Coordinates of C-alpha atoms and ligand atoms in Angstrom, one line a residue:
Chain A
M1 CA 52.2 115.4 -56.0
S2 CA 53.1 112.6 -53.6
A3 CA 51.8 109.5 -51.9
N4 CA 50.8 111.5 -48.9
G5 CA 47.2 111.2 -47.6
T6 CA 46.2 108.4 -49.9
G7 CA 46.1 105.7 -47.3
G8 CA 48.7 103.5 -49.1
A9 CA 46.5 103.0 -52.1
P10 CA 48.5 102.1 -55.2
A11 CA 49.2 104.7 -57.9
I12 CA 47.7 103.8 -61.2
V13 CA 49.8 103.6 -64.5
Y14 CA 48.2 103.0 -67.9
C15 CA 50.3 102.1 -70.9
H16 CA 48.7 103.1 -74.3
C17 CA 51.1 100.9 -76.3
K18 CA 50.9 103.5 -79.0
Y19 CA 53.5 102.2 -81.4
A20 CA 52.2 98.7 -81.9
Q21 CA 48.9 96.9 -82.0
V22 CA 49.7 94.3 -79.4
L23 CA 46.9 95.4 -77.0
P24 CA 43.4 94.9 -78.1
V25 CA 42.0 98.3 -79.0
A26 CA 38.7 97.6 -77.3
T27 CA 40.5 96.7 -74.1
K28 CA 42.7 99.8 -74.2
E29 CA 39.7 102.0 -74.8
A30 CA 37.6 100.5 -72.1
V31 CA 40.3 100.6 -69.5
L32 CA 41.2 104.3 -70.2
R33 CA 37.5 105.2 -70.2
A34 CA 37.0 103.4 -66.9
L35 CA 39.9 105.4 -65.5
C36 CA 38.5 108.7 -66.7
D37 CA 35.1 107.8 -65.5
S38 CA 36.4 106.9 -62.0
G39 CA 37.6 110.5 -61.4
L40 CA 40.7 109.0 -59.8
P41 CA 44.2 110.3 -60.4
F42 CA 46.4 108.3 -62.7
E43 CA 49.5 108.3 -64.9
A44 CA 49.1 107.5 -68.6
V45 CA 52.2 106.7 -70.7
P46 CA 52.0 106.6 -74.5
D47 CA 54.3 103.6 -74.8
L48 CA 56.4 102.1 -72.0
C49 CA 58.6 100.4 -74.6
E50 CA 59.5 103.8 -76.1
A51 CA 60.0 105.3 -72.6
S52 CA 62.4 102.5 -71.7
A53 CA 64.3 102.8 -75.0
R54 CA 64.8 106.5 -74.3
R55 CA 65.7 105.8 -70.7
D56 CA 63.0 108.4 -70.0
D57 CA 63.1 109.9 -66.6
A58 CA 59.4 109.4 -66.5
L59 CA 60.0 105.7 -65.6
K60 CA 62.2 106.6 -62.6
R61 CA 59.4 109.0 -61.6
L62 CA 56.8 106.3 -61.9
A63 CA 58.9 103.6 -60.1
S64 CA 59.3 106.0 -57.2
A65 CA 55.5 106.7 -56.9
G66 CA 55.0 104.0 -54.2
P67 CA 52.9 100.9 -54.6
L68 CA 52.0 100.6 -58.3
K69 CA 49.3 99.1 -60.5
I70 CA 50.5 99.1 -64.1
A71 CA 48.1 98.3 -66.9
A72 CA 50.4 97.1 -69.8
C73 CA 51.4 93.7 -71.0
Y74 CA 53.3 90.7 -69.5
P75 CA 54.8 91.3 -66.0
R76 CA 58.1 89.9 -67.1
A77 CA 58.4 92.4 -70.0
V78 CA 57.3 95.3 -67.8
K79 CA 59.8 94.4 -65.1
W80 CA 62.8 94.4 -67.4
L81 CA 61.7 97.4 -69.4
F82 CA 61.8 99.5 -66.2
A83 CA 65.1 97.9 -65.2
A84 CA 66.6 98.6 -68.6
A85 CA 65.8 102.3 -68.1
G86 CA 67.5 102.3 -64.7
A87 CA 64.2 102.4 -62.9
P88 CA 63.8 99.0 -61.2
L89 CA 60.3 98.3 -59.9
D90 CA 59.7 97.1 -56.3
A91 CA 58.6 93.5 -56.7
A92 CA 56.8 93.5 -53.4
T93 CA 54.6 96.5 -54.3
T94 CA 54.0 96.3 -58.0
E95 CA 51.1 94.6 -59.8
V96 CA 51.0 94.4 -63.5
V97 CA 47.5 94.2 -65.1
N98 CA 48.0 92.4 -68.4
L99 CA 45.9 94.0 -71.1
R100 CA 47.1 91.5 -73.6
T101 CA 45.3 88.6 -71.9
L102 CA 42.6 90.1 -69.7
S103 CA 39.2 91.2 -71.1
P104 CA 38.2 94.8 -70.5
E105 CA 36.0 94.4 -67.4
P106 CA 38.4 92.4 -65.2
A107 CA 41.3 94.5 -66.4
A108 CA 39.6 97.7 -65.4
G109 CA 38.4 96.2 -62.1
A110 CA 41.9 95.0 -61.2
L111 CA 43.4 98.4 -62.1
L112 CA 40.9 100.4 -60.0
S113 CA 40.9 98.1 -57.0
T114 CA 42.9 99.3 -54.0
A115 CA 43.9 95.8 -53.2
L116 CA 47.3 95.0 -54.7
E117 CA 48.4 91.6 -55.8
A118 CA 52.1 91.9 -56.4
N119 CA 53.0 89.7 -59.5
L120 CA 56.3 90.6 -60.9
P121 CA 58.4 87.5 -61.5
A122 CA 60.7 86.9 -58.5
G123 CA 64.4 86.8 -58.9
K124 CA 67.0 89.4 -59.6
V125 CA 65.8 93.0 -59.3
T126 CA 68.4 95.0 -61.2
V127 CA 70.9 94.5 -63.9
A128 CA 73.6 94.7 -61.3
D129 CA 72.3 91.4 -59.9
A130 CA 72.9 89.6 -63.2
P131 CA 75.7 87.1 -63.5
K132 CA 79.1 88.5 -64.3
A133 CA 81.3 87.2 -67.1
V134 CA 82.4 83.7 -66.7
V135 CA 86.1 84.1 -66.2
A136 CA 88.1 81.5 -68.1
P137 CA 91.4 80.3 -66.5
N138 CA 94.3 82.3 -67.8
P139 CA 96.8 79.9 -69.4
N140 CA 99.6 82.3 -68.6
E141 CA 99.0 82.0 -64.9
S142 CA 99.7 78.8 -63.0
Chain B
M1 CA 69.7 106.5 -77.9
A2 CA 70.6 109.0 -75.3
L3 CA 71.6 107.9 -71.8
S4 CA 68.5 109.4 -70.4
E5 CA 65.9 111.8 -71.6
R6 CA 63.4 114.2 -70.0
T7 CA 60.2 114.1 -72.1
L8 CA 57.3 116.6 -71.6
R9 CA 54.9 115.7 -68.8
V10 CA 51.4 116.9 -69.3
V11 CA 49.3 117.4 -66.2
V12 CA 45.5 117.5 -66.4
Y13 CA 44.6 119.6 -63.4
E14 CA 41.0 119.8 -62.1
G15 CA 41.7 120.9 -58.5
P16 CA 41.3 124.3 -56.7
G17 CA 41.6 127.2 -59.1
A18 CA 40.3 125.2 -62.0
I19 CA 36.8 124.0 -63.0
P20 CA 36.5 120.2 -63.2
V21 CA 35.7 118.7 -66.6
G22 CA 33.4 115.8 -67.2
A23 CA 34.5 112.2 -67.7
A24 CA 33.9 112.3 -71.5
E25 CA 36.0 115.4 -72.0
R26 CA 38.7 114.1 -69.7
Y27 CA 38.8 110.9 -71.8
A28 CA 38.9 112.8 -75.1
A29 CA 41.8 115.1 -73.8
V30 CA 43.9 112.2 -72.4
S31 CA 43.4 110.1 -75.5
A32 CA 44.3 113.0 -77.8
L33 CA 47.5 113.6 -75.8
L34 CA 48.5 109.9 -75.8
E35 CA 47.9 109.6 -79.5
R36 CA 50.3 112.5 -80.0
G37 CA 52.9 110.6 -77.9
F38 CA 52.7 112.7 -74.7
G39 CA 52.6 111.2 -71.2
V40 CA 49.8 112.5 -69.0
T41 CA 49.3 112.8 -65.3
R42 CA 45.7 113.2 -64.2
A43 CA 46.4 114.9 -60.8
G44 CA 44.2 114.5 -57.7
S45 CA 44.4 113.6 -54.1
E46 CA 42.6 110.2 -53.9
R47 CA 45.6 108.2 -55.2
P48 CA 49.3 109.0 -55.4
V49 CA 50.8 110.1 -58.7
A50 CA 54.5 110.3 -59.5
P51 CA 56.4 113.0 -57.8
A52 CA 57.5 116.2 -59.5
D53 CA 61.0 116.0 -61.0
A54 CA 63.1 118.1 -63.4
S55 CA 61.1 117.1 -66.5
P56 CA 59.4 120.0 -68.4
M57 CA 55.8 120.2 -67.6
L58 CA 52.6 121.5 -69.2
V59 CA 49.6 122.0 -66.9
L60 CA 46.2 122.0 -68.6
G61 CA 43.2 123.2 -66.7
R62 CA 40.0 125.1 -67.1
W63 CA 41.2 128.0 -65.1
D64 CA 38.9 130.1 -62.8
G65 CA 40.7 133.2 -63.8
A66 CA 43.5 134.0 -66.2
T67 CA 45.8 131.3 -67.4
P68 CA 48.9 131.2 -65.1
E69 CA 52.2 132.6 -66.5
P70 CA 55.0 130.3 -67.5
T71 CA 57.2 129.5 -64.5
G72 CA 60.8 128.2 -64.1
D73 CA 64.1 129.2 -65.5
P74 CA 66.0 127.3 -68.1
A75 CA 69.0 127.6 -65.8
D76 CA 67.5 125.6 -63.0
G77 CA 66.1 123.1 -65.4
V78 CA 62.5 123.0 -64.1
L79 CA 60.1 124.6 -66.5
T80 CA 56.3 124.7 -66.4
R81 CA 53.9 126.1 -68.9
W82 CA 50.1 126.4 -68.4
A83 CA 47.3 126.3 -70.9
T84 CA 43.6 125.8 -71.2
L85 CA 42.2 122.2 -71.1
D86 CA 40.4 121.6 -74.3
P87 CA 40.3 118.2 -75.9
A88 CA 40.4 119.7 -79.4
T89 CA 43.5 121.7 -78.8
A90 CA 45.3 119.7 -76.1
G91 CA 47.6 117.9 -78.6
D92 CA 48.7 121.2 -80.3
A93 CA 49.2 122.9 -76.9
A94 CA 51.5 120.1 -75.8
E95 CA 53.4 120.2 -79.1
R96 CA 54.0 123.9 -78.7
A97 CA 55.1 123.5 -75.1
R98 CA 57.4 120.7 -76.1
A99 CA 59.1 122.7 -78.8
E100 CA 59.4 125.8 -76.6
M101 CA 61.0 123.9 -73.7
G102 CA 63.2 121.8 -76.0
A103 CA 61.9 118.4 -74.9
P104 CA 62.5 115.4 -77.2
V105 CA 60.1 114.7 -80.1
P106 CA 57.9 111.7 -79.3
G107 CA 57.6 108.8 -81.6
A108 CA 60.6 109.6 -83.8
W109 CA 61.5 105.9 -83.8
K110 CA 59.4 102.8 -83.6
P111 CA 60.4 101.2 -80.4
W112 CA 61.4 97.7 -81.5
F113 CA 64.4 96.4 -79.5
P114 CA 65.5 93.4 -77.4
V115 CA 64.9 93.5 -73.6
I116 CA 67.1 91.2 -71.5
D117 CA 65.5 89.1 -68.7
Y118 CA 68.5 89.0 -66.3
D119 CA 66.6 86.5 -64.2
R120 CA 67.4 84.0 -67.0
C121 CA 70.5 85.4 -68.7
T122 CA 73.7 83.5 -68.1
N123 CA 75.9 86.1 -69.7
C124 CA 77.0 83.6 -72.4
M125 CA 77.5 86.4 -75.0
Q126 CA 75.8 84.4 -77.9
C127 CA 73.6 87.4 -78.6
L128 CA 76.6 89.7 -78.8
S129 CA 78.4 87.3 -81.1
F130 CA 75.4 86.9 -83.3
C131 CA 74.1 90.4 -83.8
L132 CA 75.7 92.1 -86.8
F133 CA 74.1 95.5 -86.1
G134 CA 75.9 96.3 -82.9
V135 CA 72.9 96.3 -80.7
Y136 CA 74.6 94.4 -77.9
G137 CA 77.6 95.4 -75.8
V138 CA 78.9 94.8 -72.3
D139 CA 78.9 97.2 -69.3
A140 CA 81.9 98.0 -67.1
E141 CA 81.3 94.8 -65.2
R142 CA 81.3 92.8 -68.5
R143 CA 77.7 92.0 -68.3
I144 CA 75.7 91.8 -71.5
Q145 CA 73.6 94.8 -72.2
V146 CA 71.5 96.3 -75.0
Q147 CA 73.6 99.3 -75.9
N148 CA 72.3 100.5 -79.3
N149 CA 68.6 99.6 -79.3
D150 CA 67.8 102.0 -82.2
Q151 CA 70.1 99.9 -84.5
C152 CA 67.8 96.9 -84.1
K153 CA 65.9 95.9 -87.2
T154 CA 62.2 96.5 -86.8
Q155 CA 60.1 93.3 -86.5
C156 CA 63.2 91.1 -86.5
P157 CA 63.3 88.8 -83.4
A158 CA 66.2 86.7 -84.6
C159 CA 68.5 87.2 -81.6
S160 CA 65.8 85.9 -79.2
R161 CA 66.0 82.6 -81.0
V162 CA 69.8 82.4 -80.6
C163 CA 69.6 82.9 -76.8
P164 CA 69.9 79.4 -75.2
E165 CA 68.0 80.6 -72.1
A166 CA 65.0 82.4 -73.8
A167 CA 66.2 85.5 -72.0
I168 CA 65.7 87.9 -74.8
M169 CA 62.2 89.5 -75.1
F170 CA 60.7 91.8 -77.7
P171 CA 57.6 93.0 -75.8
K172 CA 55.8 94.0 -79.0
Y173 CA 56.3 90.5 -80.5
K174 CA 53.1 88.5 -81.3
S175 CA 53.7 85.4 -79.2
G176 CA 55.3 84.0 -76.2
P177 CA 57.8 83.6 -74.7
I178 CA 59.5 86.3 -76.9
N179 CA 56.7 88.8 -76.0
G180 CA 57.5 88.4 -72.2
D181 CA 55.0 85.6 -71.5
A182 CA 56.4 83.1 -69.0
V183 CA 59.0 80.6 -70.4
S184 CA 58.2 77.0 -70.1
E185 CA 60.6 74.1 -70.3
S186 CA 59.1 73.0 -73.6
D187 CA 59.9 76.5 -75.0
L188 CA 63.5 75.9 -74.4
G189 CA 63.6 72.7 -76.4
R190 CA 61.3 73.9 -79.1
E191 CA 62.7 73.7 -82.6
K192 CA 61.1 77.0 -83.6
M193 CA 62.7 78.8 -80.8
K194 CA 66.2 78.0 -82.1
I195 CA 67.8 78.9 -85.3
D196 CA 71.2 78.1 -86.6
I197 CA 73.3 81.2 -86.6
S198 CA 75.3 80.1 -89.6
A199 CA 72.2 79.6 -91.6
L200 CA 70.9 83.0 -90.9
L201 CA 73.7 84.9 -92.5
G202 CA 74.7 82.5 -95.2
G203 CA 76.3 79.2 -94.2
D204 CA 79.3 79.7 -96.4
V205 CA 80.4 82.9 -94.7
Y206 CA 80.3 81.5 -91.2
A207 CA 81.9 78.2 -92.3
M208 CA 84.7 80.3 -93.8
L209 CA 85.1 82.2 -90.5
R210 CA 85.2 79.0 -88.5
T211 CA 87.9 77.3 -90.6
R212 CA 89.8 80.5 -91.3
S213 CA 91.7 78.5 -93.8
E214 CA 93.4 80.0 -96.9
R215 CA 91.5 77.5 -98.9
A216 CA 88.2 78.5 -97.7
Q217 CA 89.0 82.1 -98.2
S218 CA 90.0 81.6 -101.8
R219 CA 86.9 79.5 -102.5
F220 CA 84.8 82.3 -101.0
S221 CA 86.5 84.9 -103.2
K222 CA 86.0 82.8 -106.3
E223 CA 82.4 82.1 -105.4
R224 CA 81.5 85.7 -104.7
D225 CA 82.2 86.6 -108.3
S226 CA 79.9 84.0 -109.7
D227 CA 76.2 83.4 -109.9
K228 CA 76.8 80.4 -107.7
A229 CA 77.5 82.5 -104.7
L230 CA 74.4 84.5 -105.1
A231 CA 72.3 81.4 -105.6
E232 CA 73.8 79.9 -102.5
R233 CA 73.0 82.9 -100.5
Q234 CA 69.5 83.0 -101.7
K235 CA 69.1 79.3 -100.8
C236 CA 70.3 80.1 -97.3
L237 CA 67.9 82.9 -96.9
A238 CA 65.0 80.9 -98.3
K239 CA 65.9 78.1 -95.9
L240 CA 66.0 80.5 -93.0
A241 CA 62.7 82.1 -93.9
A242 CA 61.1 78.7 -93.8
L243 CA 62.7 77.9 -90.5
A244 CA 61.8 81.1 -88.7
G245 CA 59.1 82.6 -90.8
D246 CA 58.8 85.7 -88.6
I247 CA 62.0 87.3 -89.7
P248 CA 60.9 89.9 -92.2
P249 CA 62.1 89.3 -95.8
E250 CA 63.3 92.9 -96.0
V251 CA 65.6 92.3 -93.0
L252 CA 66.9 89.2 -94.7
M253 CA 67.4 90.9 -98.0
S254 CA 69.0 94.1 -96.5
L255 CA 71.6 92.1 -94.7
P256 CA 75.1 93.5 -95.3
S257 CA 77.3 92.1 -98.1
P258 CA 79.3 88.9 -97.3
E259 CA 82.4 91.0 -96.8
E260 CA 80.6 93.3 -94.4
I261 CA 79.1 90.3 -92.6
A262 CA 82.6 88.7 -92.2
R263 CA 84.1 91.9 -90.8
K264 CA 81.2 92.5 -88.4
A265 CA 81.1 88.9 -87.2
T266 CA 84.8 89.0 -86.5
E267 CA 84.4 92.2 -84.5
A268 CA 81.5 90.9 -82.6
A269 CA 83.2 87.6 -81.8
A270 CA 86.2 89.6 -80.6
R271 CA 84.1 91.7 -78.3
A272 CA 82.3 88.6 -76.9
K273 CA 85.7 86.9 -76.3
A274 CA 87.1 90.0 -74.6
A275 CA 84.0 90.2 -72.4
L276 CA 84.5 86.6 -71.3
A277 CA 88.3 86.8 -70.9
P278 CA 90.0 87.2 -67.5
E279 CA 89.6 90.7 -66.1
T280 CA 93.1 91.9 -66.9
T281 CA 92.7 91.4 -70.7
A282 CA 89.0 92.4 -71.1
T283 CA 87.9 95.8 -72.4
A284 CA 84.5 97.1 -71.6
N285 CA 82.5 98.3 -74.6
Ligands
SF4_301 S1 55.1 97.7 -72.2 FE1 53.8 96.2 -73.3 S2 51.8 97.3 -73.5 FE2 53.4 98.9 -73.0 S3 54.2 99.7 -75.0 FE3 55.5 97.9 -74.5 S4 54.6 96.1 -75.5 FE4 53.0 97.8 -75.4
SF4_302 S1 72.4 84.9 -75.5 FE1 70.8 85.1 -73.8 S2 71.8 84.2 -72.0 FE2 73.4 84.6 -73.5 S3 74.2 86.7 -72.9 FE3 72.6 87.0 -74.5 S4 70.7 87.3 -73.3 FE4 72.2 86.4 -71.9

């Protein structure tokens, strides 16, 4: 199972958001149905939030799958959920399809398309890039 | 939560050696597995899927011949089970394989926890000082991090309102920017985004901590024996509930006792101070 022989087309990841009702059920169903109808290979995750909280190796696996299209929620949330699990996403090759805001048809269309429009917020990539503690001057040193 | 976990990966296989199933059956099987909390790879060659790793795996297929025998050895950590692809039994097959291979139980905990946007975070430690449940800590580099996400109170987004940078997200929250939607300048100034920390946990307790005076301590001790203290606390909670109506009443009402709050707040403040202190005196936690 690798990216070989797929002509650089992005891998498809679908988040089912199982443990909350934040994604419209009709959108989730329509997108998953479109994926199954397409006959294309894909990855389906029950709940990216849960996977991140567990630091599930599945996220490292997904982040290493090459260019990615992820159907989930807001790109900012998805970016930092992966980062929190030690599986930072490549901002240049990741597109998040927001099932919270898109209606079913455009969401499914964006997910299945081979064209990738990277849309993770720019900025720091990993936790290690975050600011360090502000060091206050030590009054005992002059 | 564990440092990292290997959950069961279920692969729906329809390649050579197996008979392809129709779209409707595929949808039914994948939905059933997701609803039971299992991750699914629908394998194939037209698009990449995630590479194999050491996670335990169950491969479901409508096999041409006999179902393949289990492979792998617990010693090398890579285990694979095989079973027949049938939407009606897929969930049970996955549950059996999970138990046999000792993979973690899915959905044991509702995933409600803060996620830090390090693009925005300035490492000010306000969240660490504020949270009484020990959710936040610092890493070896003294950067703020979410350490005990399973101690977070379900549906409570209070710490996101304390963060001056709107850097704390709860992806399952109902509205932005807490749910991960883009942060606008107006969000940062919005009254509803901010809450007064002292109001949250009873103004008298935090006032006492701030002044640290004997007088305040004795007043606190006297008050806690009286109905007045209880009334004051309820007033604080009612005020807070009105201010930030999305903090669930059960979270407010299950807050620790004033003594416990005082102890935890002192500990949290000490940890935040240590994290911000010069390198030689700081201790990572
Ligand atoms: S990442 Fe978004 S869509 Fe997925 S489980 Fe979390 S809140 Fe739901
Ligand atoms: S309060 Fe916000 S900015 Fe400050 S350390 Fe916490 S997440 Fe970062």
